[in-house]
Coordinates of C-alpha atoms in Angstrom, one line a residue:
X169 CA 218.2 -144.6 -94.3
X170 CA 216.3 -144.1 -91.1
X171 CA 213.9 -141.2 -90.8
X172 CA 212.0 -140.3 -87.7
X173 CA 213.2 -143.5 -86.0
X174 CA 215.3 -143.5 -82.9
X175 CA 218.5 -145.6 -83.2
X176 CA 218.2 -148.3 -80.6
X177 CA 221.9 -149.3 -80.8
X178 CA 224.9 -148.2 -82.8
X179 CA 228.4 -149.6 -83.2
X180 CA 231.3 -149.0 -85.6
X181 CA 233.0 -151.5 -87.9
X182 CA 236.3 -150.7 -86.1
X183 CA 235.0 -152.0 -82.8
X184 CA 236.3 -155.6 -82.5
X185 CA 233.2 -156.5 -80.5
X186 CA 230.7 -155.1 -83.0
X187 CA 229.2 -158.5 -84.0
X188 CA 228.7 -159.6 -80.4
X189 CA 227.3 -156.3 -79.2
X190 CA 224.9 -156.0 -82.2
X191 CA 223.7 -159.6 -81.7
X192 CA 222.8 -159.0 -78.0
X193 CA 220.7 -155.9 -78.9
X194 CA 219.2 -157.7 -81.9
X195 CA 218.1 -160.6 -79.7
X196 CA 216.5 -158.1 -77.3
X197 CA 214.5 -156.4 -80.1
X198 CA 213.4 -159.7 -81.7
X199 CA 212.3 -161.3 -78.5
X200 CA 210.3 -158.1 -77.6
X201 CA 208.2 -158.9 -80.6
X202 CA 206.9 -162.4 -79.7
X203 CA 209.0 -163.9 -82.5
X204 CA 208.0 -167.5 -81.7
X205 CA 204.5 -166.8 -83.0
X206 CA 205.7 -165.0 -86.2
X207 CA 207.8 -165.9 -89.2
X208 CA 211.0 -164.0 -89.4
X209 CA 211.8 -162.4 -92.8
X210 CA 215.2 -160.9 -93.5
X211 CA 214.8 -158.3 -96.3
X212 CA 218.1 -157.2 -97.6
X213 CA 217.7 -154.1 -99.7
X214 CA 220.1 -152.7 -102.3
X215 CA 221.7 -153.4 -105.7
X216 CA 224.8 -155.2 -106.8
X217 CA 225.3 -152.5 -109.4
X218 CA 226.5 -149.9 -106.9
X219 CA 229.4 -150.5 -104.4
X220 CA 227.7 -148.3 -101.8
X221 CA 224.3 -149.9 -102.2
X222 CA 225.4 -153.5 -102.2
X223 CA 225.4 -154.0 -98.4
X224 CA 221.9 -155.6 -98.3
X225 CA 222.6 -158.0 -101.2
X226 CA 225.9 -159.0 -99.7
X227 CA 224.3 -159.8 -96.3
X228 CA 221.6 -161.8 -98.1
X229 CA 224.2 -163.7 -100.1
X230 CA 226.2 -164.5 -96.9
X231 CA 223.0 -165.5 -95.0
X232 CA 221.9 -167.8 -97.9
X233 CA 225.2 -169.7 -97.5
X234 CA 224.1 -170.7 -93.9
X235 CA 221.5 -173.3 -93.2
X236 CA 219.1 -171.2 -91.2
X237 CA 216.0 -172.2 -89.3
X238 CA 213.0 -173.0 -91.5
X239 CA 211.1 -170.1 -89.9
X240 CA 213.5 -167.7 -91.5
X241 CA 213.0 -166.4 -95.1
X242 CA 215.7 -164.3 -96.8
X243 CA 214.9 -161.9 -99.6
X244 CA 217.6 -159.8 -101.5
X245 CA 220.8 -161.4 -102.5
X246 CA 223.5 -160.7 -105.1
X247 CA 221.8 -163.0 -107.6
X248 CA 218.2 -161.7 -106.8
X249 CA 218.5 -158.2 -105.3
X250 CA 215.6 -156.3 -103.8
X251 CA 215.9 -152.7 -105.1
X252 CA 213.9 -149.7 -106.0
X253 CA 212.3 -151.2 -109.0
X254 CA 211.0 -154.4 -107.3
X255 CA 210.7 -153.4 -103.7
X256 CA 206.9 -153.0 -103.7
X257 CA 206.5 -156.3 -105.5
X258 CA 208.7 -158.1 -102.9
X259 CA 206.9 -156.5 -100.0
X260 CA 203.5 -157.5 -101.4
X261 CA 204.8 -161.1 -102.0
X262 CA 206.0 -161.3 -98.4
X263 CA 202.7 -160.2 -96.9
X264 CA 200.6 -162.3 -99.3
X265 CA 202.6 -165.6 -98.9
X266 CA 204.1 -165.6 -95.4
X267 CA 201.7 -165.9 -92.5
X268 CA 202.3 -163.3 -89.8
X269 CA 205.7 -162.0 -91.0
X270 CA 208.2 -160.1 -88.8
X271 CA 210.5 -158.2 -91.1
X272 CA 214.1 -157.4 -90.3
X273 CA 215.1 -154.9 -93.0
X274 CA 218.8 -154.3 -93.9
X275 CA 219.9 -151.4 -96.0
X276 CA 222.9 -149.1 -96.7
X277 CA 222.6 -145.5 -95.9
X278 CA 224.5 -142.2 -96.2
X279 CA 225.2 -139.9 -93.3
X280 CA 227.5 -137.5 -91.7
X281 CA 231.2 -138.1 -92.5
X282 CA 232.0 -138.7 -88.8
X283 CA 229.4 -141.5 -88.7
X284 CA 230.8 -143.5 -91.7
X285 CA 231.2 -147.1 -90.6
X286 CA 228.4 -147.0 -88.1
X287 CA 226.0 -149.9 -88.1
X288 CA 222.6 -148.8 -86.6
X289 CA 219.9 -151.0 -85.2
X290 CA 216.5 -149.3 -85.4
X291 CA 213.2 -150.0 -83.8
X292 CA 211.0 -149.5 -86.9
X293 CA 211.4 -149.4 -90.6
X294 CA 214.0 -148.2 -93.0
X295 CA 213.2 -145.7 -95.7
X296 CA 214.9 -147.2 -98.8
X297 CA 216.2 -144.6 -101.3
X298 CA 215.9 -141.7 -98.9
X299 CA 219.7 -141.0 -99.2
X300 CA 219.3 -140.4 -102.9
X301 CA 215.9 -138.6 -102.6
X302 CA 213.7 -141.4 -103.7
X303 CA 210.3 -141.8 -102.1
X304 CA 209.9 -145.6 -101.6
X305 CA 207.7 -147.5 -99.2
X306 CA 209.2 -147.8 -95.7
X307 CA 209.6 -151.4 -94.6
X308 CA 210.7 -153.4 -91.6
X309 CA 209.5 -154.1 -88.1
X310 CA 213.1 -153.5 -87.0
X311 CA 216.0 -152.5 -89.2
X312 CA 219.8 -152.5 -89.5
X313 CA 221.5 -149.8 -91.6
X314 CA 225.1 -149.3 -92.3
X315 CA 226.4 -145.8 -93.0
X316 CA 228.6 -146.4 -96.0
X317 CA 229.5 -142.9 -97.0
X318 CA 228.6 -139.2 -96.5
X319 CA 225.5 -137.5 -97.7
X320 CA 224.8 -134.0 -98.9
X321 CA 226.2 -133.8 -102.4
X322 CA 225.8 -135.9 -105.6
X323 CA 224.6 -139.0 -103.7
X324 CA 224.5 -141.3 -106.7
X325 CA 228.1 -140.7 -107.5
X326 CA 229.0 -141.0 -103.8
X327 CA 227.4 -144.4 -103.7
X328 CA 229.2 -145.5 -106.9
X329 CA 232.5 -144.4 -105.4
X330 CA 232.1 -146.0 -101.9
X331 CA 235.0 -148.2 -100.8
X332 CA 234.1 -151.9 -101.1
X333 CA 236.2 -152.7 -98.0
X334 CA 233.9 -150.8 -95.6
X335 CA 230.8 -152.4 -97.1
X336 CA 232.4 -155.9 -96.8
X337 CA 233.3 -155.3 -93.2
X338 CA 229.7 -154.2 -92.4
X339 CA 228.3 -157.2 -94.3
X340 CA 230.5 -159.5 -92.2
X341 CA 229.5 -157.9 -88.9
X342 CA 225.8 -157.9 -89.7
X343 CA 225.8 -161.4 -91.0
X344 CA 227.7 -162.7 -88.0
X345 CA 225.4 -160.8 -85.6
X346 CA 222.3 -162.2 -87.2
X347 CA 223.8 -165.7 -87.1
X348 CA 224.6 -165.4 -83.4
X349 CA 221.2 -163.9 -82.6
X350 CA 219.3 -166.6 -84.5
X351 CA 221.4 -169.4 -83.0
X352 CA 220.6 -168.1 -79.5
X353 CA 216.8 -167.4 -80.2
X354 CA 216.1 -170.7 -82.0
X355 CA 218.8 -172.8 -80.2
X356 CA 220.1 -174.4 -83.3
X357 CA 223.4 -175.0 -85.1
X358 CA 224.1 -173.2 -88.4
X359 CA 226.1 -175.1 -90.9
X360 CA 228.3 -173.2 -93.4
X361 CA 228.3 -174.6 -96.9

């Protein structure tokens, strides 16, 4: 969930051009950050044990099925999720093993009911766990969040009862936009397994 960060771009899952529009804005933000001298890390945060919080692991799972550029590392999948209990460990591992990392963080979030379905591109970090009042380390040079449900009351139960269909739509849009962005930035073909 973003805190104190301006949303750079926002789109909704019901917009048929969401993947394309998000990819254009993602390219802009990535290229602003001298990406050719950095190693891109896609950190997909969440757990496969909660429907509302599985956005990150679903994106990580889908991206792992693509043959991405060797300069791109992906952390957080359905099989190996990055969540509250291992987030610090994964962040430390990234900074200790990857030279000059540039982190694109992806996480689900809760928000106002009228914003459910919005996918937000943020200049700056996400604050994982903020939607359920957890104080976790902020992470990400840039971030993508998906508002999967409404906040304000019994957030853990709300996350457990989030419709999988909206999370899957978001995961598809985010994965496609990242694919299109990286294809443009690195000028390579991505093969689907």
